[in-house]
Amino acid sequence: MTERRHSRIIIIGSGAAGLTTALYNSRANLEPLVIEGIQPGGQLTITTEVENFPGFPEGIQGPELMDRMHKQAEKFGTKFIFGTVNRANLSKTPFELEVEGRFFTCDALIIASGATAKLLGLPSESQLMGHGVSACATCDGFFFKNKEIAVIGGGDSAMEEATFLTKFASKVTIIHRRQELRASSIMQERAKNNPKIKFLWNKNISEFVGTPQTGLKGIRLKDTISGEENVFECQGAFLAIGHVPNTQVFKGQLEMDEKGYLLTKGKSTKTNIPGVFAAGDVQDSIYRQAISAAGSGCMAALDAQHYLEEQEFKQK
Ligand code: NAP
């Protein structure tokens, strides 16, 4: 018979939401198991300075913040395993999960699997990924010392990545499909006041030009107003066009919106299946902040605890 390790609570994801859930549940002596996912520590591990997490007036590096959250959850008895959930059966309790050939069951499940950087979906994008095209400035920025690079997008991520990339690049051009930025005013101002950052407005990306052998040579752009096309020369291109939630394995089992974000009930983290809760970016397409993810992680922990208490009461 296949071995199944049972935990009262399993938390999928180890970002700000998952680790906060783990902290609360472990302090309640529930010994939660965290399945860390492909990026232990989540998106904050690939960000630089975090200036807006309360309690750190000098700012804190994203990886350090996550390391501290990990240690704090571990201190109270949280168990961790590496791996990604390939299959989930939520049709009966205990819930069943398959993690790269290993099997786990739990009485309550918290999904805090976060979101992944969105790509444009162009064939030339996948061909040149890692050869000049990237979706992670903190991972790859170092390779573009004194090079000309482009950042695609008009949100806070694009401003943040562009500002960070000026540490390496000779020039950074933010290419946006509209005339107006979506980013918050403080992030916009910071980018606009940086002498190394320029803007190109109303441009859609048609193609990344180059080969894996030559690397990126430029980006074919189409003006959204005139329809004119031209190639913008650069050696690096960083995508910062938003995220997609990591909910693939729950399709057909949990209710989601049209973009795949998990739906929760009212002011709670309850999904449509009793005993399954969702926290952090996987259920939040609006705020998507470290602090709001941590807050919803706390809510999920308390919702799960109440659920388990109710189940025990019913069994008596
Ligand atoms: P976002 O706010 O959704 O912005 C995505 C940007 O990419 C938008 O400007 C959008 O253009 C553009 N875009 C989307 N799809 C595109 C496509 N197919 N082709 C070209 N452009 C495309 O995403 P984000 O910047 O990742 O930010 C997400 C959330 O995280 C926000 O709530 C943000 O405040 C937060 N965040 C905060 C910080 C911070 O506080 N330090 C840092 C990063 C992110 P349109 O504007 O035309 O839609």
mmCIF file of C-alpha atoms and ligand atoms in Angstrom:
data_model
loop_
_atom_site.group_PDB
_atom_site.id
_atom_site.type_symbol
_atom_site.label_atom_id
_atom_site.label_comp_id
_atom_site.label_asym_id
_atom_site.label_seq_id
_atom_site.Cartn_x
_atom_site.Cartn_y
_atom_site.Cartn_z
ATOM 1 C CA MET A 1 0.000 0.000 0.000
ATOM 2 C CA THR A 2 1.237 3.510 -0.795
ATOM 3 C CA GLU A 3 2.479 5.333 2.268
ATOM 4 C CA ARG A 4 0.569 8.500 3.149
ATOM 5 C CA ARG A 5 1.882 10.952 5.698
ATOM 6 C CA HIS A 6 -0.975 12.544 7.604
ATOM 7 C CA SER A 7 -1.006 16.053 9.143
ATOM 8 C CA ARG A 8 -3.902 17.861 10.713
ATOM 9 C CA ILE A 9 -3.051 20.947 8.649
ATOM 10 C CA ILE A 10 -1.144 21.212 5.392
ATOM 11 C CA ILE A 11 -0.167 24.592 3.990
ATOM 12 C CA ILE A 12 0.709 24.776 0.307
ATOM 13 C CA GLY A 13 3.171 27.614 -0.258
ATOM 14 C CA SER A 14 5.908 29.269 1.774
ATOM 15 C CA GLY A 15 5.524 32.962 0.955
ATOM 16 C CA ALA A 16 4.291 35.628 3.372
ATOM 17 C CA ALA A 17 0.788 34.083 3.494
ATOM 18 C CA GLY A 18 1.868 30.457 3.964
ATOM 19 C CA LEU A 19 4.494 31.223 6.607
ATOM 20 C CA THR A 20 2.138 33.434 8.617
ATOM 21 C CA THR A 21 -0.472 30.641 8.577
ATOM 22 C CA ALA A 22 2.246 28.227 9.703
ATOM 23 C CA LEU A 23 3.295 30.546 12.540
ATOM 24 C CA TYR A 24 -0.250 30.795 13.921
ATOM 25 C CA ASN A 25 -1.077 27.094 13.483
ATOM 26 C CA SER A 26 2.192 25.954 15.019
ATOM 27 C CA ARG A 27 1.690 28.249 18.013
ATOM 28 C CA ALA A 28 -1.682 26.476 18.408
ATOM 29 C CA ASN A 29 0.233 23.147 18.649
ATOM 30 C CA LEU A 30 -1.173 21.860 15.357
ATOM 31 C CA GLU A 31 2.254 20.994 13.884
ATOM 32 C CA PRO A 32 1.379 22.131 10.359
ATOM 33 C CA LEU A 33 3.245 20.804 7.360
ATOM 34 C CA VAL A 34 4.331 23.377 4.762
ATOM 35 C CA ILE A 35 4.848 22.222 1.187
ATOM 36 C CA GLU A 36 7.300 24.859 0.052
ATOM 37 C CA GLY A 37 6.716 24.849 -3.718
ATOM 38 C CA ILE A 38 9.140 25.613 -6.538
ATOM 39 C CA GLN A 39 10.201 28.936 -5.060
ATOM 40 C CA PRO A 40 10.661 28.513 -1.274
ATOM 41 C CA GLY A 41 9.929 31.842 0.380
ATOM 42 C CA GLY A 42 7.787 32.960 -2.548
ATOM 43 C CA GLN A 43 8.008 36.117 -4.618
ATOM 44 C CA LEU A 44 9.683 38.174 -1.893
ATOM 45 C CA THR A 45 12.814 36.076 -2.302
ATOM 46 C CA ILE A 46 13.305 37.577 -5.770
ATOM 47 C CA THR A 47 12.668 41.140 -4.736
ATOM 48 C CA THR A 48 15.187 43.588 -3.291
ATOM 49 C CA GLU A 49 14.445 46.192 -0.630
ATOM 50 C CA VAL A 50 11.035 45.941 1.044
ATOM 51 C CA GLU A 51 10.210 49.412 2.362
ATOM 52 C CA ASN A 52 6.542 48.953 3.208
ATOM 53 C CA PHE A 53 6.465 46.050 5.657
ATOM 54 C CA PRO A 54 5.619 47.635 9.026
ATOM 55 C CA GLY A 55 8.258 47.311 11.716
ATOM 56 C CA PHE A 56 11.282 47.847 9.470
ATOM 57 C CA PRO A 57 11.816 51.626 9.272
ATOM 58 C CA GLU A 58 15.159 51.134 7.493
ATOM 59 C CA GLY A 59 13.632 48.628 5.042
ATOM 60 C CA ILE A 60 14.574 44.977 4.809
ATOM 61 C CA GLN A 61 15.770 42.780 1.944
ATOM 62 C CA GLY A 62 12.982 40.455 0.696
ATOM 63 C CA PRO A 63 15.008 37.237 1.159
ATOM 64 C CA GLU A 64 15.943 38.228 4.721
ATOM 65 C CA LEU A 65 12.319 38.947 5.610
ATOM 66 C CA MET A 66 11.282 35.511 4.334
ATOM 67 C CA ASP A 67 14.169 33.819 6.130
ATOM 68 C CA ARG A 68 13.018 35.406 9.390
ATOM 69 C CA MET A 69 9.410 34.314 8.796
ATOM 70 C CA HIS A 70 10.622 30.764 8.072
ATOM 71 C CA LYS A 71 12.675 30.629 11.300
ATOM 72 C CA GLN A 72 9.787 32.024 13.332
ATOM 73 C CA ALA A 73 7.358 29.364 12.015
ATOM 74 C CA GLU A 74 9.931 26.594 12.481
ATOM 75 C CA LYS A 75 10.618 27.660 16.079
ATOM 76 C CA PHE A 76 7.056 26.707 17.067
ATOM 77 C CA GLY A 77 7.069 23.296 15.377
ATOM 78 C CA THR A 78 6.182 23.821 11.696
ATOM 79 C CA LYS A 79 7.501 21.027 9.466
ATOM 80 C CA PHE A 80 8.652 21.785 5.910
ATOM 81 C CA ILE A 81 9.069 19.692 2.780
ATOM 82 C CA PHE A 82 10.380 20.753 -0.636
ATOM 83 C CA GLY A 83 8.305 20.003 -3.686
ATOM 84 C CA THR A 84 5.296 20.985 -5.738
ATOM 85 C CA VAL A 85 1.783 19.588 -5.514
ATOM 86 C CA ASN A 86 1.090 17.690 -8.753
ATOM 87 C CA ARG A 87 -2.372 16.386 -7.855
ATOM 88 C CA ALA A 88 -5.008 17.141 -5.265
ATOM 89 C CA ASN A 89 -8.134 15.202 -4.383
ATOM 90 C CA LEU A 90 -10.441 17.444 -2.393
ATOM 91 C CA SER A 91 -13.594 15.376 -2.986
ATOM 92 C CA LYS A 92 -13.415 13.697 0.445
ATOM 93 C CA THR A 93 -11.682 14.066 3.812
ATOM 94 C CA PRO A 94 -8.929 13.613 4.630
ATOM 95 C CA PHE A 95 -7.803 15.615 1.587
ATOM 96 C CA GLU A 96 -5.147 13.914 -0.512
ATOM 97 C CA LEU A 97 -2.119 15.499 -2.152
ATOM 98 C CA GLU A 98 0.565 14.070 -4.371
ATOM 99 C CA VAL A 99 3.889 15.893 -4.190
ATOM 100 C CA GLU A 100 6.296 14.618 -6.844
ATOM 101 C CA GLY A 101 5.510 10.946 -6.129
ATOM 102 C CA ARG A 102 5.001 11.300 -2.362
ATOM 103 C CA PHE A 103 1.528 11.187 -0.808
ATOM 104 C CA PHE A 104 0.111 13.353 1.966
ATOM 105 C CA THR A 105 -3.258 13.682 3.655
ATOM 106 C CA CYS A 106 -4.698 16.347 5.935
ATOM 107 C CA ASP A 107 -7.885 17.301 7.792
ATOM 108 C CA ALA A 108 -7.628 20.975 6.799
ATOM 109 C CA LEU A 109 -5.825 22.449 3.805
ATOM 110 C CA ILE A 110 -4.600 25.999 3.344
ATOM 111 C CA ILE A 111 -3.722 27.024 -0.181
ATOM 112 C CA ALA A 112 -1.165 29.839 -0.241
ATOM 113 C CA SER A 113 0.510 28.880 -3.510
ATOM 114 C CA GLY A 114 0.824 32.463 -4.726
ATOM 115 C CA ALA A 115 1.164 33.688 -8.277
ATOM 116 C CA THR A 116 3.768 33.490 -11.044
ATOM 117 C CA ALA A 117 5.042 36.199 -13.380
ATOM 118 C CA LYS A 118 2.914 36.552 -16.516
ATOM 119 C CA LEU A 119 4.532 36.243 -19.935
ATOM 120 C CA LEU A 120 3.419 37.635 -23.300
ATOM 121 C CA GLY A 121 3.201 34.195 -24.922
ATOM 122 C CA LEU A 122 5.207 35.064 -28.055
ATOM 123 C CA PRO A 123 7.283 32.255 -29.641
ATOM 124 C CA SER A 124 10.348 34.547 -29.703
ATOM 125 C CA GLU A 125 9.873 35.173 -25.968
ATOM 126 C CA SER A 126 10.256 31.480 -25.054
ATOM 127 C CA GLN A 127 13.105 31.109 -27.562
ATOM 128 C CA LEU A 128 15.082 33.973 -25.987
ATOM 129 C CA MET A 129 14.156 33.367 -22.339
ATOM 130 C CA GLY A 130 17.506 33.206 -20.557
ATOM 131 C CA HIS A 131 19.233 34.653 -23.637
ATOM 132 C CA GLY A 132 18.379 38.284 -23.033
ATOM 133 C CA VAL A 133 14.708 37.970 -22.065
ATOM 134 C CA SER A 134 13.877 37.571 -18.360
ATOM 135 C CA ALA A 135 10.997 37.918 -15.924
ATOM 136 C CA CYS A 136 13.195 38.487 -12.863
ATOM 137 C CA ALA A 137 15.375 41.565 -12.538
ATOM 138 C CA THR A 138 16.903 40.532 -9.220
ATOM 139 C CA CYS A 139 17.868 37.122 -10.643
ATOM 140 C CA ASP A 140 19.320 38.285 -13.970
ATOM 141 C CA GLY A 141 20.082 42.020 -13.709
ATOM 142 C CA PHE A 142 23.720 41.323 -12.880
ATOM 143 C CA PHE A 143 24.287 39.932 -16.410
ATOM 144 C CA PHE A 144 23.497 43.300 -18.004
ATOM 145 C CA LYS A 145 26.358 45.469 -16.748
ATOM 146 C CA ASN A 146 26.674 48.560 -18.989
ATOM 147 C CA LYS A 147 24.050 47.190 -21.399
ATOM 148 C CA GLU A 148 20.907 48.866 -22.735
ATOM 149 C CA ILE A 149 17.808 47.163 -21.474
ATOM 150 C CA ALA A 150 14.029 47.459 -21.636
ATOM 151 C CA VAL A 151 11.407 46.818 -18.974
ATOM 152 C CA ILE A 152 7.940 45.981 -20.245
ATOM 153 C CA GLY A 153 4.932 47.053 -18.173
ATOM 154 C CA GLY A 154 3.496 50.114 -16.463
ATOM 155 C CA GLY A 155 2.785 48.917 -12.912
ATOM 156 C CA ASP A 156 4.722 49.039 -9.631
ATOM 157 C CA SER A 157 6.733 45.957 -10.614
ATOM 158 C CA ALA A 158 7.935 47.633 -13.816
ATOM 159 C CA MET A 159 8.963 50.797 -11.912
ATOM 160 C CA GLU A 160 10.680 48.793 -9.191
ATOM 161 C CA GLU A 161 12.537 46.542 -11.641
ATOM 162 C CA ALA A 162 13.593 49.471 -13.847
ATOM 163 C CA THR A 163 14.929 51.391 -10.848
ATOM 164 C CA PHE A 164 16.800 48.329 -9.609
ATOM 165 C CA LEU A 165 18.252 47.607 -13.068
ATOM 166 C CA THR A 166 19.852 51.075 -13.281
ATOM 167 C CA LYS A 167 22.457 49.669 -10.853
ATOM 168 C CA PHE A 168 23.782 47.593 -13.740
ATOM 169 C CA ALA A 169 22.539 48.921 -17.070
ATOM 170 C CA SER A 170 23.791 51.982 -18.927
ATOM 171 C CA LYS A 171 20.207 52.854 -19.876
ATOM 172 C CA VAL A 172 16.761 51.436 -19.006
ATOM 173 C CA THR A 173 13.708 52.078 -21.176
ATOM 174 C CA ILE A 174 10.266 51.342 -19.793
ATOM 175 C CA ILE A 175 7.990 50.250 -22.635
ATOM 176 C CA HIS A 176 4.288 50.604 -21.843
ATOM 177 C CA ARG A 177 1.238 49.859 -23.967
ATOM 178 C CA ARG A 178 -0.599 52.997 -22.847
ATOM 179 C CA GLN A 179 0.147 56.683 -22.227
ATOM 180 C CA GLU A 180 -0.552 56.429 -18.490
ATOM 181 C CA LEU A 181 1.196 54.354 -15.861
ATOM 182 C CA ARG A 182 -0.689 52.065 -13.508
ATOM 183 C CA ALA A 183 2.053 52.316 -10.866
ATOM 184 C CA SER A 184 1.614 54.200 -7.562
ATOM 185 C CA SER A 185 2.755 57.822 -7.669
ATOM 186 C CA ILE A 186 5.786 57.309 -5.388
ATOM 187 C CA MET A 187 7.114 54.507 -7.623
ATOM 188 C CA GLN A 188 6.379 56.527 -10.784
ATOM 189 C CA GLU A 189 8.216 59.569 -9.441
ATOM 190 C CA ARG A 190 11.225 57.516 -8.432
ATOM 191 C CA ALA A 191 11.500 56.078 -11.947
ATOM 192 C CA LYS A 192 10.800 59.389 -13.689
ATOM 193 C CA ASN A 193 13.461 61.167 -11.614
ATOM 194 C CA ASN A 194 16.107 58.566 -12.401
ATOM 195 C CA PRO A 195 18.352 59.979 -15.164
ATOM 196 C CA LYS A 196 19.055 56.476 -16.521
ATOM 197 C CA ILE A 197 15.355 55.704 -17.121
ATOM 198 C CA LYS A 198 13.476 56.694 -20.287
ATOM 199 C CA PHE A 199 9.903 55.865 -21.340
ATOM 200 C CA LEU A 200 8.355 54.638 -24.570
ATOM 201 C CA TRP A 201 4.569 55.030 -24.626
ATOM 202 C CA ASN A 202 1.768 53.314 -26.581
ATOM 203 C CA LYS A 203 3.855 50.399 -27.785
ATOM 204 C CA ASN A 204 2.904 46.746 -28.049
ATOM 205 C CA ILE A 205 5.560 44.043 -28.363
ATOM 206 C CA SER A 206 5.346 42.083 -31.656
ATOM 207 C CA GLU A 207 8.575 40.107 -31.394
ATOM 208 C CA PHE A 208 11.851 39.737 -29.540
ATOM 209 C CA VAL A 209 14.596 39.912 -32.169
ATOM 210 C CA GLY A 210 17.668 37.676 -31.951
ATOM 211 C CA THR A 211 18.604 34.029 -31.507
ATOM 212 C CA PRO A 212 19.858 32.007 -28.541
ATOM 213 C CA GLN A 213 23.303 32.196 -30.214
ATOM 214 C CA THR A 214 23.374 35.994 -30.749
ATOM 215 C CA GLY A 215 21.300 36.858 -27.684
ATOM 216 C CA LEU A 216 18.649 39.568 -27.766
ATOM 217 C CA LYS A 217 19.300 42.270 -30.357
ATOM 218 C CA GLY A 218 16.127 44.287 -30.055
ATOM 219 C CA ILE A 219 12.350 44.353 -29.674
ATOM 220 C CA ARG A 220 9.919 44.828 -32.570
ATOM 221 C CA LEU A 221 7.343 47.347 -31.381
ATOM 222 C CA LYS A 222 4.009 48.364 -32.841
ATOM 223 C CA ASP A 223 2.650 51.813 -32.038
ATOM 224 C CA THR A 224 -0.920 51.395 -30.720
ATOM 225 C CA ILE A 225 -1.998 54.727 -32.259
ATOM 226 C CA SER A 226 -0.203 55.006 -35.634
ATOM 227 C CA GLY A 227 0.246 51.261 -36.208
ATOM 228 C CA GLU A 228 3.880 51.926 -37.196
ATOM 229 C CA GLU A 229 6.436 49.193 -36.482
ATOM 230 C CA ASN A 230 10.087 49.580 -35.630
ATOM 231 C CA VAL A 231 12.848 47.673 -33.851
ATOM 232 C CA PHE A 232 14.053 49.111 -30.562
ATOM 233 C CA GLU A 233 17.653 48.040 -30.058
ATOM 234 C CA CYS A 234 18.576 46.587 -26.662
ATOM 235 C CA GLN A 235 20.443 43.648 -25.166
ATOM 236 C CA GLY A 236 18.085 42.805 -22.343
ATOM 237 C CA ALA A 237 14.291 42.774 -21.874
ATOM 238 C CA PHE A 238 12.553 42.292 -18.527
ATOM 239 C CA LEU A 239 8.862 41.458 -18.389
ATOM 240 C CA ALA A 240 6.911 43.046 -15.543
ATOM 241 C CA ILE A 241 3.340 42.646 -16.780
ATOM 242 C CA GLY A 242 1.637 41.124 -13.767
ATOM 243 C CA HIS A 243 1.041 37.625 -12.479
ATOM 244 C CA VAL A 244 -1.124 34.521 -12.857
ATOM 245 C CA PRO A 245 -2.304 32.581 -9.785
ATOM 246 C CA ASN A 246 -0.898 29.089 -9.167
ATOM 247 C CA THR A 247 -4.207 27.237 -9.087
ATOM 248 C CA GLN A 248 -3.892 24.790 -12.009
ATOM 249 C CA VAL A 249 -4.128 21.638 -9.854
ATOM 250 C CA PHE A 250 -7.400 22.794 -8.266
ATOM 251 C CA LYS A 251 -9.264 23.438 -11.548
ATOM 252 C CA GLY A 252 -12.679 21.764 -11.517
ATOM 253 C CA GLN A 253 -12.593 21.372 -7.708
ATOM 254 C CA LEU A 254 -12.410 24.877 -6.269
ATOM 255 C CA GLU A 255 -14.350 27.931 -7.414
ATOM 256 C CA MET A 256 -12.180 30.494 -9.217
ATOM 257 C CA ASP A 257 -12.713 33.743 -11.081
ATOM 258 C CA GLU A 258 -12.109 34.017 -14.833
ATOM 259 C CA LYS A 259 -8.364 34.646 -14.246
ATOM 260 C CA GLY A 260 -7.995 31.573 -12.013
ATOM 261 C CA TYR A 261 -7.869 33.371 -8.615
ATOM 262 C CA LEU A 262 -9.528 31.273 -5.871
ATOM 263 C CA LEU A 263 -12.831 32.630 -4.607
ATOM 264 C CA THR A 264 -13.343 32.947 -0.854
ATOM 265 C CA LYS A 265 -16.572 33.473 1.053
ATOM 266 C CA GLY A 266 -17.347 36.930 2.496
ATOM 267 C CA LYS A 267 -14.835 38.185 5.019
ATOM 268 C CA SER A 268 -13.189 34.786 5.400
ATOM 269 C CA THR A 269 -10.624 32.564 3.729
ATOM 270 C CA LYS A 270 -13.148 29.719 3.215
ATOM 271 C CA THR A 271 -13.364 28.255 -0.268
ATOM 272 C CA ASN A 272 -16.395 26.370 -1.624
ATOM 273 C CA ILE A 273 -15.071 23.156 0.004
ATOM 274 C CA PRO A 274 -15.379 23.044 3.821
ATOM 275 C CA GLY A 275 -11.932 22.548 5.336
ATOM 276 C CA VAL A 276 -10.083 24.133 2.394
ATOM 277 C CA PHE A 277 -8.925 27.722 2.844
ATOM 278 C CA ALA A 278 -7.067 30.164 0.593
ATOM 279 C CA ALA A 279 -4.672 32.969 1.574
ATOM 280 C CA GLY A 280 -2.349 35.443 -0.124
ATOM 281 C CA ASP A 281 -1.912 36.207 -3.806
ATOM 282 C CA VAL A 282 -3.655 33.002 -4.897
ATOM 283 C CA GLN A 283 -6.968 34.597 -3.875
ATOM 284 C CA ASP A 284 -6.080 38.295 -4.199
ATOM 285 C CA SER A 285 -5.781 39.990 -7.567
ATOM 286 C CA ILE A 286 -6.232 43.465 -6.066
ATOM 287 C CA TYR A 287 -3.907 44.261 -3.151
ATOM 288 C CA ARG A 288 -1.095 41.720 -3.594
ATOM 289 C CA GLN A 289 1.142 43.105 -0.865
ATOM 290 C CA ALA A 290 3.402 41.227 1.535
ATOM 291 C CA ILE A 291 1.467 42.619 4.484
ATOM 292 C CA SER A 292 -1.981 41.799 3.061
ATOM 293 C CA ALA A 293 -0.775 38.283 2.202
ATOM 294 C CA ALA A 294 0.494 37.857 5.772
ATOM 295 C CA GLY A 295 -2.835 39.206 7.109
ATOM 296 C CA SER A 296 -4.881 36.738 5.095
ATOM 297 C CA GLY A 297 -2.482 33.978 6.177
ATOM 298 C CA CYS A 298 -3.389 34.777 9.782
ATOM 299 C CA MET A 299 -7.104 34.683 8.879
ATOM 300 C CA ALA A 300 -6.697 31.287 7.174
ATOM 301 C CA ALA A 301 -4.922 29.868 10.223
ATOM 302 C CA LEU A 302 -7.761 30.959 12.524
ATOM 303 C CA ASP A 303 -10.467 29.792 10.073
ATOM 304 C CA ALA A 304 -8.768 26.380 9.849
ATOM 305 C CA GLN A 305 -8.455 26.113 13.644
ATOM 306 C CA HIS A 306 -12.159 26.887 14.106
ATOM 307 C CA TYR A 307 -13.021 24.342 11.402
ATOM 308 C CA LEU A 308 -10.998 21.601 13.130
ATOM 309 C CA GLU A 309 -12.561 22.436 16.512
ATOM 310 C CA GLU A 310 -16.049 22.178 14.992
ATOM 311 C CA GLN A 311 -15.220 18.820 13.394
ATOM 312 C CA GLU A 312 -13.959 17.476 16.745
ATOM 313 C CA PHE A 313 -17.085 18.744 18.527
ATOM 314 C CA LYS A 314 -19.311 16.985 15.940
ATOM 315 C CA GLN A 315 -17.477 13.701 16.471
ATOM 316 C CA LYS A 316 -18.014 13.736 20.261
HETATM 317 P P1 NAP B 1 0.013 45.263 -12.448
HETATM 318 O O1 NAP B 1 -0.239 46.337 -11.477
HETATM 319 O O2 NAP B 1 -1.109 44.359 -12.854
HETATM 320 O O3 NAP B 1 0.642 45.938 -13.754
HETATM 321 C C1 NAP B 1 0.890 45.185 -14.895
HETATM 322 C C2 NAP B 1 1.330 46.126 -15.990
HETATM 323 O O4 NAP B 1 1.654 45.362 -17.142
HETATM 324 C C3 NAP B 1 0.238 47.103 -16.394
HETATM 325 O O5 NAP B 1 0.797 48.376 -16.618
HETATM 326 C C4 NAP B 1 -0.314 46.506 -17.684
HETATM 327 O O6 NAP B 1 -0.742 47.465 -18.620
HETATM 328 C C5 NAP B 1 0.901 45.799 -18.252
HETATM 329 N N1 NAP B 1 0.506 44.617 -19.028
HETATM 330 C C6 NAP B 1 -0.288 43.582 -18.634
HETATM 331 N N2 NAP B 1 -0.423 42.676 -19.627
HETATM 332 C C7 NAP B 1 0.302 43.171 -20.681
HETATM 333 C C8 NAP B 1 0.534 42.709 -21.988
HETATM 334 N N3 NAP B 1 0.017 41.565 -22.417
HETATM 335 N N4 NAP B 1 1.304 43.464 -22.794
HETATM 336 C C9 NAP B 1 1.834 44.642 -22.358
HETATM 337 N N5 NAP B 1 1.655 45.128 -21.121
HETATM 338 C C10 NAP B 1 0.889 44.401 -20.298
HETATM 339 O O7 NAP B 1 1.166 44.253 -11.950
HETATM 340 P P2 NAP B 1 2.453 44.567 -11.047
HETATM 341 O O8 NAP B 1 3.162 45.764 -11.472
HETATM 342 O O9 NAP B 1 3.162 43.242 -10.996
HETATM 343 O O10 NAP B 1 1.830 44.862 -9.614
HETATM 344 C C11 NAP B 1 0.925 43.921 -9.025
HETATM 345 C C12 NAP B 1 0.604 44.349 -7.591
HETATM 346 O O11 NAP B 1 1.779 44.241 -6.787
HETATM 347 C C13 NAP B 1 0.103 45.774 -7.480
HETATM 348 O O12 NAP B 1 -0.892 45.801 -6.499
HETATM 349 C C14 NAP B 1 1.318 46.529 -7.019
HETATM 350 O O13 NAP B 1 0.989 47.685 -6.273
HETATM 351 C C15 NAP B 1 2.020 45.487 -6.177
HETATM 352 N N6 NAP B 1 3.474 45.759 -6.119
HETATM 353 C C16 NAP B 1 3.904 46.592 -5.143
HETATM 354 C C17 NAP B 1 5.253 46.911 -5.058
HETATM 355 C C18 NAP B 1 5.715 47.806 -3.944
HETATM 356 O O14 NAP B 1 4.892 48.384 -3.267
HETATM 357 N N7 NAP B 1 7.001 47.941 -3.725
HETATM 358 C C19 NAP B 1 6.145 46.407 -6.002
HETATM 359 C C20 NAP B 1 5.664 45.594 -7.011
HETATM 360 C C21 NAP B 1 4.311 45.278 -7.071
HETATM 361 P P3 NAP B 1 -2.091 48.324 -18.365
HETATM 362 O O15 NAP B 1 -1.717 49.310 -17.330
HETATM 363 O O16 NAP B 1 -2.355 48.894 -19.695
HETATM 364 O O17 NAP B 1 -3.120 47.326 -17.931
#
